[in-house]
Amino acid sequence: MAKRIEAYNVSSYYGSFKAIDNISMTVEPKTITALIGPSGCGKSTFLRSINRMHEVLPGARIEGRLTIDDQNIYDSDVDVTAVRRMIGMVFQRPNPFPTMSIYENVVAGLRLNGVRKKSLLDEACEKSLVAANLWNEVKDRLDRPGAGLSGGQQQRLCIARTIAVEPQVVLMDEPCSALDPISTLAIEDLMFKLKDRFTIIIVTHNMQQAARVSDRTGFFSIDKTGDPGRLIEYDDTQKIFSNPSEKKTEDYITGRFG
Amino acid sequence: MSLLERTGVAMTPGNIRTRKLSTAVVLGIAVAAVALAAVVVFGLGIGNWVLVVALGGVFYLAGVYVAASRVEGRRAARNRTWSALIHSACVLAILPLASVVWTLVSKGMERLDGDFFGSSMNNIGARDPEGGAYHAIVGTLEQVGIATVITVPLGVLGAIYLVEYGRGRFAAAIRFFVDVMTGIPSIVAGLFVLSFYVLIVTPWFNDGRPGFSGFAAALALSVLMLPTIVRSTEEMLRLVPGPLREGAYALGVPKWKTILRIVLPTALSGIVTGIMLAIARAAGETAPVLLVAGGGAAINFNAFENNQSSLALFVYQQAGDASRYAPARAWTAALTLVALVLILTIAAKLLARRNQLTR
Ligand SMILES: Nc1ncnc2c1ncn2[C@@H]1O[C@H](COP(=O)(O)OP(=O)(O)OP(=O)(O)O)[C@@H](O)[C@H]1O
Ligand SMILES: [Mg+2]
């Protein structure tokens, strides 16, 4: 089920602006990988390149190869929607569907992909909301609009929505930046649970979180504004946080930079 | 001392309280302003009550500004003046509308009877007080109905193309021509359909005779409605945030389904408003109907054959008719037209809201 993701010399562009340069990394199945680095260094851009969300923006393009279980997802005969169904994504800013209720938001992915059976949807809804630590807060108002929730609740709603379709890889772009410590712990628990079956890549600005949850950590950085982001170091989390081989990494995680 | 304090703008705890001009004083100023205006106008004999109101407004503005700047300070005085100006602008804007509605209702009541909605102008001579707009109502409903059926799918799909798929020169060209089409005068649309459809296409099926019909009028109305619908729908679709689409893509939802199930519902009420504006405009068109449907006094349910009338055309014809019973018919028909558009708009809004969650 879980997939291995490999990036070979991936560079992503916004028009003529090169946002990331020559990223190569391998993400093993059933692991949690954390991406850290200063703001604007291309973490989101790289993450969005993994499920072909980058190309949605006009003028955005990518060079290099990105494979999932040895299949290049950028091959011309690849079905984009299949890739995205396999690789789910939680965005940096919560984006619940404004015309849908909480319930409809959670099961949107299933419904829009053809699942009709009510009992199945109900079950998926409850399971996903419980996993995202939102069930207790919303179980009495599932028919209320999803956009009427607080910012942190909306983010957890989006997490529930993503895991409801059971993707094999989950990309999370700062999923906890708007969450309280209790919900953050719940999401981290969820990640540990998902790890049994799925591959997870998470972007975070929270060093403790990266150290707590991840098996491997990638450190991105830019030399100066306008330069493309680069993968400085990619290693076991243990090693990155105790004995990084690059001076820049050490400076960043000890707070002397960025 | 901070920069703001030096300029006297900063609020220190000492001056967050200000004295207020009491409501009684403001009312007093208003009464005094109108009284003063009345004295000036009628004393000099230079006008009637309209001028009194206008002059009273000016006096009131001046009075409130002076009084407020003495009591509350200059910023508050300016605030009062501007809000008074904005309120009067609002009243000025509503006045013509209210006057139109009032005129329509008061003059339209005379013939608002069952006969008006139940009979046509067939065999009604200049001396007959009866006669009605049944045929015109049928014509308007059929013509606008057909035009709506043609333009709404085309317009909405066209807008979807422009927003979601259109890239490069082709889309830019389409957008340009849609803009140009928006400015087409209705008589030109009518002439286009007349010269192309009525005089060239229909004779083939009609033993060489040109076929005037309600359908031809619907075609002309479509030419007018299409660009409006494309443009307004396009604006509404552009307002739907990109991250919403990405949220659906990330769940593995195909693009077309995202547009259908996420983007369109989100923009629905705005799209409906745009469509209703186009329908309202089309329902009020006279020239194209006169040109290609010809008008007619009898009831004709078949929009594809023979002449048809419409409410707007009926108003035009009755208003210019020599019969002394005609003007009352024209007023009632105008009232009917406005009521029809109003009812359609309300119905469409309700329908659009049913799909939306109450907040
Ligand atoms: N839509 C866009 N159009 C043009 N440039 C963009 C766009 N999105 C991001 N960029 C640029 O790409 C670079 C990388 O942005 P990205 O969002 O990937 O950073 P990030 O590492 O996720 O930062 P943060 O931690 O603040 O989220 C930045 O220089 C940014 O200005
Ligand atoms: Mg980011």
XYZ file of C-alpha atoms and ligand atoms in Angstrom:
649
model
C 0.000 0.000 0.000
C 2.471 2.625 1.104
C 4.606 4.077 -1.607
C 8.232 5.029 -2.018
C 8.721 8.503 -3.419
C 11.873 9.485 -5.205
C 12.782 12.892 -6.559
C 15.583 13.222 -9.116
C 16.906 16.721 -9.804
C 13.540 18.370 -9.374
C 13.431 22.087 -10.151
C 10.149 24.008 -10.014
C 9.425 27.339 -11.629
C 6.805 30.063 -11.285
C 7.004 31.515 -14.781
C 10.666 32.425 -15.149
C 11.309 32.413 -11.391
C 13.051 29.263 -10.199
C 11.692 28.482 -6.747
C 13.553 25.248 -6.020
C 16.713 23.932 -7.587
C 17.799 20.370 -8.196
C 16.138 18.612 -5.300
C 16.876 14.902 -5.035
C 15.588 12.808 -2.187
C 14.104 9.421 -1.445
C 11.194 8.952 0.920
C 10.790 5.397 2.119
C 7.325 3.892 2.489
C 5.701 3.937 5.930
C 7.891 6.722 7.231
C 7.305 10.266 8.327
C 9.552 12.812 6.669
C 9.759 16.370 7.949
C 10.755 19.307 5.759
C 12.106 22.290 7.625
C 13.672 25.564 6.577
C 13.228 29.327 6.622
C 10.149 30.971 5.124
C 10.158 31.256 1.351
C 12.759 28.541 0.753
C 10.420 26.396 -1.342
C 9.092 23.760 1.045
C 5.505 24.270 -0.079
C 6.598 24.400 -3.695
C 8.395 21.066 -3.387
C 5.467 19.518 -1.561
C 3.063 20.726 -4.241
C 5.313 19.254 -6.909
C 4.900 15.798 -5.381
C 1.182 15.526 -6.154
C 1.247 17.657 -9.309
C -0.555 20.502 -7.582
C 2.209 22.891 -8.650
C 1.182 22.842 -12.308
C -2.316 24.116 -11.446
C -0.962 27.663 -11.247
C -0.624 29.408 -14.607
C 2.962 29.495 -15.822
C 4.154 27.009 -13.213
C 6.288 24.131 -14.461
C 8.735 21.574 -13.208
C 11.895 19.902 -14.453
C 13.317 16.558 -13.388
C 11.770 13.252 -12.427
C 9.475 12.412 -9.563
C 8.648 8.744 -9.171
C 6.244 6.910 -6.954
C 7.089 3.226 -6.758
C 9.341 3.694 -9.801
C 6.661 5.318 -11.957
C 7.351 8.849 -13.084
C 4.233 10.834 -12.181
C 5.158 13.435 -14.777
C 5.033 10.973 -17.672
C 2.616 12.106 -20.339
C 0.408 9.015 -20.005
C -0.141 9.475 -16.270
C -3.633 10.382 -15.076
C -3.292 13.422 -12.832
C -6.424 12.683 -10.838
C -5.198 9.160 -10.095
C -1.919 10.604 -8.806
C -3.768 13.035 -6.581
C -6.156 10.375 -5.311
C -3.096 8.391 -4.260
C -1.261 11.398 -2.801
C -3.516 13.448 -0.538
C -2.657 16.923 0.665
C -3.460 19.185 3.606
C -2.873 22.824 2.692
C -1.098 25.525 4.623
C -4.326 27.547 4.889
C -7.589 25.728 5.666
C -9.885 25.620 2.630
C -13.213 23.972 3.494
C -15.828 24.029 0.732
C -18.069 26.986 1.627
C -21.291 25.599 0.168
C -21.016 22.326 2.054
C -21.888 21.302 5.580
C -19.335 19.758 7.932
C -20.560 16.289 7.000
C -20.486 16.998 3.275
C -17.013 18.489 3.573
C -15.612 15.358 5.186
C -17.172 12.967 2.690
C -16.721 15.287 -0.326
C -13.810 13.268 -1.682
C -15.716 10.000 -1.433
C -18.923 11.409 -2.856
C -17.281 13.218 -5.742
C -15.452 10.014 -6.571
C -18.676 8.074 -6.783
C -19.376 6.605 -3.336
C -23.137 6.782 -2.769
C -23.913 4.413 0.082
C -25.096 6.378 3.105
C -23.912 3.916 5.742
C -20.446 3.890 4.232
C -20.278 7.680 4.149
C -21.512 7.970 7.737
C -18.878 5.545 8.899
C -16.087 7.301 7.001
C -17.240 10.661 8.340
C -17.154 9.610 11.970
C -13.882 7.716 11.631
C -12.083 10.607 9.939
C -13.422 13.229 12.327
C -12.423 11.143 15.344
C -8.949 10.681 13.899
C -8.623 14.422 13.306
C -9.712 15.093 16.909
C -12.754 17.068 15.789
C -15.593 14.603 16.327
C -16.512 15.662 19.860
C -16.722 19.312 18.900
C -18.924 18.885 15.846
C -20.869 15.645 16.261
C -24.041 17.570 17.167
C -23.862 19.978 14.257
C -22.681 17.967 11.286
C -25.223 19.738 9.082
C -23.870 23.214 9.866
C -21.622 24.947 7.296
C -17.980 23.929 7.415
C -16.934 27.539 6.914
C -18.606 28.428 10.210
C -15.935 26.656 12.248
C -12.968 28.365 13.891
C -9.673 28.486 11.993
C -8.154 25.555 13.883
C -11.345 23.536 13.564
C -11.398 24.231 9.826
C -7.843 22.940 9.548
C -8.788 19.734 11.356
C -11.830 19.465 9.098
C -9.500 19.603 6.089
C -7.303 16.930 7.641
C -10.382 14.742 8.160
C -11.418 15.401 4.571
C -8.006 14.314 3.315
C -7.759 11.071 5.279
C -11.383 10.147 4.509
C -10.345 9.145 0.971
C -7.483 7.032 2.391
C -4.626 8.209 0.199
C -1.428 6.205 0.297
C 0.779 9.211 0.714
C -0.258 12.202 2.811
C 1.396 15.574 2.280
C 0.886 18.051 5.098
C 1.859 21.694 4.747
C 2.174 23.120 8.257
C -0.955 21.311 9.395
C -0.566 22.382 13.004
C 0.384 26.046 12.656
C -3.144 27.117 13.638
C -3.765 24.448 16.248
C -3.642 24.423 20.047
C -1.217 22.028 21.771
C -3.919 19.419 22.448
C -5.061 19.232 18.833
C -1.438 19.295 17.714
C -0.763 16.227 19.842
C -3.878 14.577 18.416
C -2.659 15.227 14.869
C 0.763 13.851 15.756
C -0.924 10.758 17.189
C -2.870 10.481 13.982
C 0.349 10.641 11.994
C 1.832 7.799 14.019
C -1.293 5.768 13.362
C -1.288 6.520 9.643
C 2.369 5.607 9.459
C 1.464 1.924 9.734
C -0.069 2.110 6.315
C 0.891 5.373 4.652
C 3.853 7.513 3.770
C 3.728 10.978 5.294
C 5.621 14.133 4.397
C 5.108 17.106 6.648
C 6.332 20.689 6.419
C 6.735 22.324 9.788
C 8.314 25.358 11.416
C 8.191 23.661 14.772
C 11.558 22.022 15.491
C 10.250 20.006 18.430
C 7.494 18.656 16.254
C 9.914 17.645 13.538
C 12.120 15.955 16.110
C 9.139 14.253 17.774
C 7.319 12.816 14.816
C 9.671 12.312 11.918
C 12.000 9.513 10.945
C 13.880 11.575 8.407
C 14.310 15.328 8.103
C 15.136 17.461 5.107
C 16.529 20.947 5.599
C 15.820 23.462 2.826
C 17.446 26.847 2.569
C 18.168 29.763 0.267
C 21.401 31.693 0.045
C 19.769 35.071 -0.511
C 16.397 36.419 -1.632
C 15.656 35.663 -5.273
C 17.799 32.539 -5.259
C 16.098 29.174 -5.635
C 15.648 27.000 -2.564
C 18.003 24.021 -2.172
C 17.971 20.874 -0.112
C 20.951 21.435 2.177
C 20.821 18.253 4.169
C 18.627 15.188 4.286
C 19.224 12.553 6.889
C 17.804 10.630 9.820
C 16.034 12.997 12.191
C 18.179 11.717 15.038
C 21.319 12.709 13.183
C 20.033 16.093 11.946
C 19.090 17.210 15.422
C 22.075 15.810 17.277
C 24.951 15.936 14.859
C 24.202 17.585 11.520
C 26.940 17.402 8.939
C 26.267 20.873 7.518
C 27.081 24.081 9.341
C 23.937 25.772 7.941
C 21.673 23.073 9.338
C 23.193 23.387 12.745
C 22.834 27.176 12.685
C 19.188 26.869 11.712
C 18.100 24.301 14.247
C 19.960 25.956 17.058
C 18.279 29.235 16.152
C 21.249 31.184 14.867
C 19.693 31.710 11.472
C 16.328 32.287 9.803
C 6.357 62.699 22.642
C 5.431 60.425 19.779
C 4.903 61.641 16.254
C 1.151 61.154 16.437
C 0.869 62.994 19.738
C 2.786 65.954 18.340
C 0.315 66.268 15.468
C -2.593 66.037 17.901
C -3.968 62.899 16.266
C -3.059 60.405 18.972
C -5.656 59.424 21.500
C -4.285 59.580 25.014
C -6.391 58.218 27.869
C -7.126 61.837 28.773
C -9.068 62.528 25.594
C -10.854 59.336 24.645
C -14.032 60.909 25.963
C -15.604 63.623 23.871
C -18.674 65.748 24.212
C -21.524 64.675 21.943
C -23.972 66.816 20.039
C -27.337 65.666 21.423
C -30.047 64.367 19.100
C -32.376 67.157 20.166
C -29.892 69.771 18.998
C -29.466 68.024 15.629
C -33.245 67.880 15.161
C -33.480 71.517 16.168
C -30.888 72.430 13.533
C -32.861 70.471 10.923
C -36.136 72.235 11.759
C -34.442 75.617 11.844
C -32.745 74.941 8.482
C -36.019 74.038 6.782
C -37.808 77.006 8.369
C -35.066 79.368 7.264
C -35.170 77.893 3.755
C -38.963 78.315 3.639
C -38.692 81.940 4.704
C -36.027 82.658 2.098
C -37.770 80.832 -0.762
C -41.339 81.997 -0.173
C -40.249 85.451 1.034
C -38.404 86.089 -2.202
C -40.998 84.116 -4.185
C -38.319 82.200 -6.095
C -39.684 78.632 -6.015
C -41.818 75.961 -4.426
C -41.324 73.292 -1.777
C -38.755 71.354 -3.791
C -36.363 74.265 -3.530
C -37.190 74.538 0.186
C -36.093 70.962 0.751
C -32.938 71.388 -1.307
C -31.970 74.676 0.322
C -32.937 73.309 3.738
C -30.518 70.444 3.154
C -27.686 72.862 2.418
C -28.482 74.977 5.484
C -28.667 71.831 7.600
C -25.236 70.674 6.422
C -23.713 74.055 7.219
C -25.480 74.276 10.572
C -24.486 70.801 11.694
C -20.887 71.366 10.622
C -20.627 74.609 12.627
C -22.384 73.211 15.680
C -20.429 69.946 15.659
C -17.070 71.627 15.229
C -17.817 73.852 18.241
C -18.915 70.963 20.455
C -17.264 67.786 19.139
C -14.225 68.962 17.238
C -13.338 69.171 13.597
C -12.950 65.463 12.828
C -16.374 64.612 14.211
C -17.899 67.547 12.344
C -16.463 66.348 9.073
C -17.746 62.872 9.824
C -21.253 64.226 10.390
C -21.191 66.265 7.188
C -20.039 63.358 5.074
C -22.502 60.881 6.510
C -25.313 63.405 5.927
C -24.134 63.819 2.326
C -24.028 60.072 1.753
C -27.501 59.615 3.168
C -28.902 62.344 0.952
C -27.212 60.781 -2.082
C -28.910 57.512 -1.193
C -32.304 59.213 -0.944
C -31.696 61.010 -4.246
C -30.879 57.698 -5.912
C -33.996 55.990 -4.580
C -36.353 58.873 -5.423
C -36.619 58.201 -9.169
C -37.105 54.490 -8.542
C -39.871 55.099 -6.015
C -41.469 57.600 -8.362
C -41.433 55.101 -11.239
C -42.994 52.390 -9.104
C -45.596 54.804 -7.763
C -46.547 56.042 -11.243
C -46.765 52.489 -12.545
C -48.934 51.270 -9.707
C -51.257 54.260 -9.591
C -51.813 54.453 -13.345
C -51.704 50.711 -13.890
C -54.483 49.938 -11.406
C -57.221 51.196 -13.735
C -57.120 48.192 -16.067
C -55.807 45.645 -13.589
C -58.745 43.298 -14.072
C -59.415 39.744 -15.190
C -60.290 40.873 -18.670
C -56.839 42.375 -19.157
C -55.119 39.081 -18.410
C -57.720 36.943 -20.126
C -58.197 38.511 -23.528
C -56.178 39.759 -26.460
C -56.541 42.796 -28.710
C -58.176 40.726 -31.425
C -61.232 42.508 -32.882
C -60.841 45.388 -30.439
C -61.578 48.659 -32.173
C -60.705 52.187 -31.149
C -64.039 52.586 -29.336
C -63.915 49.369 -27.336
C -62.830 49.799 -23.710
C -62.071 46.051 -23.383
C -59.059 44.296 -24.742
C -56.094 42.879 -22.897
C -52.504 41.757 -23.004
C -52.945 37.985 -22.833
C -51.295 37.557 -26.239
C -48.451 39.870 -25.233
C -47.818 38.042 -21.967
C -47.734 34.733 -23.846
C -45.316 36.266 -26.355
C -42.970 37.678 -23.712
C -42.920 34.435 -21.722
C -42.226 32.294 -24.800
C -39.652 34.571 -26.389
C -37.729 35.241 -23.174
C -38.111 31.600 -22.194
C -36.607 30.346 -25.451
C -33.856 32.961 -25.319
C -33.030 31.879 -21.755
C -32.913 28.219 -22.717
C -30.517 29.089 -25.540
C -28.259 31.551 -23.734
C -27.911 30.217 -20.192
C -26.122 26.957 -21.104
C -24.095 28.665 -23.834
C -23.221 31.648 -21.670
C -22.322 29.706 -18.549
C -20.291 27.138 -20.507
C -18.553 29.953 -22.389
C -17.673 31.655 -19.133
C -16.377 28.368 -17.719
C -14.200 28.003 -20.797
C -12.817 31.519 -20.408
C -12.060 31.140 -16.702
C -10.976 27.525 -16.369
C -9.614 26.485 -19.727
C -9.060 29.527 -21.958
C -5.418 30.407 -22.358
C -3.659 32.507 -24.928
C -4.831 34.353 -27.992
C -8.021 32.470 -28.726
C -9.481 33.153 -25.281
C -8.358 36.770 -25.450
C -10.081 37.139 -28.815
C -13.301 35.631 -27.467
C -13.224 37.909 -24.455
C -12.735 40.900 -26.754
C -15.668 39.969 -28.979
C -17.897 39.325 -25.975
C -17.061 42.832 -24.792
C -17.879 44.242 -28.195
C -21.133 42.296 -28.285
C -22.165 43.762 -24.937
C -22.363 47.133 -26.606
C -24.562 46.062 -29.537
C -27.748 48.186 -29.701
C -30.861 46.027 -29.622
C -32.030 47.357 -32.999
C -28.831 46.028 -34.566
C -29.451 42.608 -33.047
C -32.949 42.749 -34.482
C -31.674 43.762 -37.921
C -29.121 40.974 -37.846
C -31.764 38.329 -37.182
C -34.090 39.951 -39.705
C -31.571 39.939 -42.519
C -30.045 36.571 -41.701
C -32.709 34.352 -40.194
C -36.021 35.841 -41.277
C -35.080 36.843 -44.821
C -32.528 34.158 -45.720
C -32.994 31.018 -43.605
C -36.756 30.754 -43.151
C -37.740 31.211 -46.837
C -36.122 27.828 -47.558
C -38.666 26.083 -45.379
C -41.536 28.401 -46.141
C -42.049 28.399 -49.935
C -39.852 31.445 -50.283
C -41.841 33.633 -47.923
C -40.001 35.211 -44.962
C -41.159 33.773 -41.650
C -41.689 36.286 -38.892
C -42.039 34.508 -35.581
C -41.561 34.638 -31.850
C -38.588 32.356 -32.285
C -36.854 34.954 -34.438
C -37.431 37.461 -31.634
C -35.974 34.947 -29.176
C -32.872 34.699 -31.389
C -32.466 38.463 -31.369
C -32.897 38.554 -27.593
C -30.299 35.764 -27.323
C -27.778 37.941 -29.145
C -28.400 40.575 -26.491
C -28.395 38.256 -23.486
C -25.415 36.081 -24.314
C -22.593 38.590 -23.726
C -24.161 39.831 -20.495
C -24.408 36.307 -19.144
C -20.888 35.357 -20.237
C -19.399 38.460 -18.671
C -21.244 38.339 -15.357
C -20.696 34.598 -14.957
C -17.031 35.038 -15.776
C -16.631 37.679 -13.054
C -18.396 35.460 -10.533
C -16.279 32.397 -11.380
C -13.110 34.439 -11.037
C -14.127 35.330 -7.492
C -14.024 31.671 -6.453
C -10.659 31.316 -4.687
C -8.016 29.076 -6.280
C -7.276 27.138 -3.060
C -10.879 25.900 -3.141
C -10.286 24.275 -6.508
C -6.958 22.897 -5.294
C -8.723 21.437 -2.257
C -10.932 19.421 -4.580
C -8.064 18.438 -6.899
C -6.140 17.178 -3.869
C -8.971 14.734 -3.176
C -8.517 13.295 -6.650
C -11.600 14.985 -8.049
C -11.357 15.542 -11.807
C -11.352 19.094 -13.061
C -14.786 19.010 -14.696
C -16.361 17.630 -11.551
C -14.611 20.241 -9.448
C -16.096 22.947 -11.651
C -19.543 21.381 -11.566
C -19.748 20.503 -7.887
C -17.468 23.000 -6.150
C -16.910 26.096 -8.284
C -20.397 26.567 -9.746
C -22.287 26.091 -6.462
C -19.951 28.550 -4.752
C -20.619 31.193 -7.400
C -24.255 30.256 -7.950
C -26.105 33.166 -6.403
C -23.942 35.679 -8.260
C -24.408 33.826 -11.536
C -28.170 33.764 -11.028
C -28.175 37.508 -10.408
C -26.330 38.073 -13.674
C -28.752 35.836 -15.575
C -31.736 37.632 -14.094
C -30.300 40.997 -15.144
C -29.945 39.695 -18.690
C -33.500 38.324 -18.653
C -34.880 41.581 -17.301
C -33.127 43.523 -20.020
C -34.372 41.156 -22.734
C -37.938 41.243 -21.443
C -37.940 45.008 -21.827
C -36.737 45.067 -25.439
C -39.143 46.438 -28.039
C -37.248 47.007 -31.245
C -36.125 43.440 -32.066
C -39.590 42.029 -31.391
C -41.170 44.646 -33.633
C -38.658 43.881 -36.381
C -38.710 40.097 -36.472
C -41.891 38.976 -34.686
C -43.980 41.713 -36.181
C -46.374 42.055 -33.309
C -49.981 41.043 -33.609
C -53.313 41.480 -31.944
C -54.329 37.845 -31.610
C -53.160 35.103 -29.283
C -50.512 32.920 -30.883
C -49.093 30.153 -28.741
C -46.813 28.863 -31.473
C -43.544 30.723 -31.204
C -42.246 29.138 -34.411
C -44.913 30.374 -36.790
C -46.623 33.676 -37.497
C -46.487 36.970 -35.724
C -46.233 37.329 -31.992
C -46.393 40.322 -29.729
C -44.675 40.975 -26.413
C -45.386 43.106 -23.380
C -42.827 45.762 -24.228
C -44.097 45.944 -27.791
C -47.680 46.081 -26.493
C -46.764 49.055 -24.291
C -45.158 50.796 -27.245
C -48.135 50.216 -29.506
C -50.806 51.126 -26.959
C -48.954 54.220 -25.800
C -48.963 55.496 -29.375
C -52.532 54.457 -30.098
C -55.199 57.074 -30.768
C -57.913 55.267 -28.795
C -58.706 56.896 -25.478
C -58.678 53.503 -23.786
C -55.182 52.679 -24.985
C -53.028 54.567 -22.428
C -54.589 52.704 -19.512
C -53.754 49.414 -21.232
C -50.172 50.571 -21.765
C -49.754 51.434 -18.081
C -51.149 48.133 -16.892
C -48.952 46.237 -19.337
C -45.895 48.128 -18.083
C -46.855 47.281 -14.516
C -47.291 43.637 -15.521
C -43.858 43.583 -17.129
C -42.164 44.971 -14.026
C -44.089 42.593 -11.778
C -43.142 39.665 -14.016
C -39.442 40.460 -13.842
C -39.698 40.989 -10.088
C -41.413 37.650 -9.532
C -38.889 35.840 -11.738
C -35.996 37.448 -9.880
C -37.375 36.540 -6.463
C -38.103 32.992 -7.573
C -34.604 32.568 -8.997
C -33.032 33.947 -5.813
C -35.029 31.568 -3.664
C -34.063 28.667 -5.885
C -30.391 29.611 -5.714
C -30.564 29.976 -1.956
C -32.080 26.537 -1.477
C -28.760 25.063 -2.560
C -26.811 27.219 -0.187
C -26.438 26.703 3.516
C -27.828 29.345 5.785
C -25.118 31.008 7.704
N 2.099 31.476 -6.761
C 3.361 31.919 -6.775
N 3.790 32.721 -7.780
C 5.054 33.170 -7.808
N 5.973 32.900 -6.887
C 5.618 32.108 -5.848
C 4.286 31.585 -5.739
N 4.221 30.842 -4.615
C 5.442 30.904 -4.052
N 6.292 31.654 -4.789
C 7.701 31.928 -4.484
O 8.394 30.712 -4.410
C 9.308 30.720 -3.323
C 9.051 29.547 -2.441
O 7.755 29.669 -1.869
P 7.127 28.568 -0.929
O 5.696 28.915 -0.724
O 7.412 27.235 -1.486
O 7.926 28.789 0.424
P 7.806 28.012 1.802
O 9.112 27.389 2.063
O 6.626 27.134 1.794
O 7.599 29.202 2.825
P 6.696 29.256 4.142
O 7.458 28.562 5.201
O 6.595 30.710 4.430
O 5.389 28.634 3.823
C 9.146 32.065 -2.635
O 10.194 32.906 -3.046
C 7.825 32.577 -3.122
O 7.869 33.972 -3.232
Mg 4.741 27.147 2.750
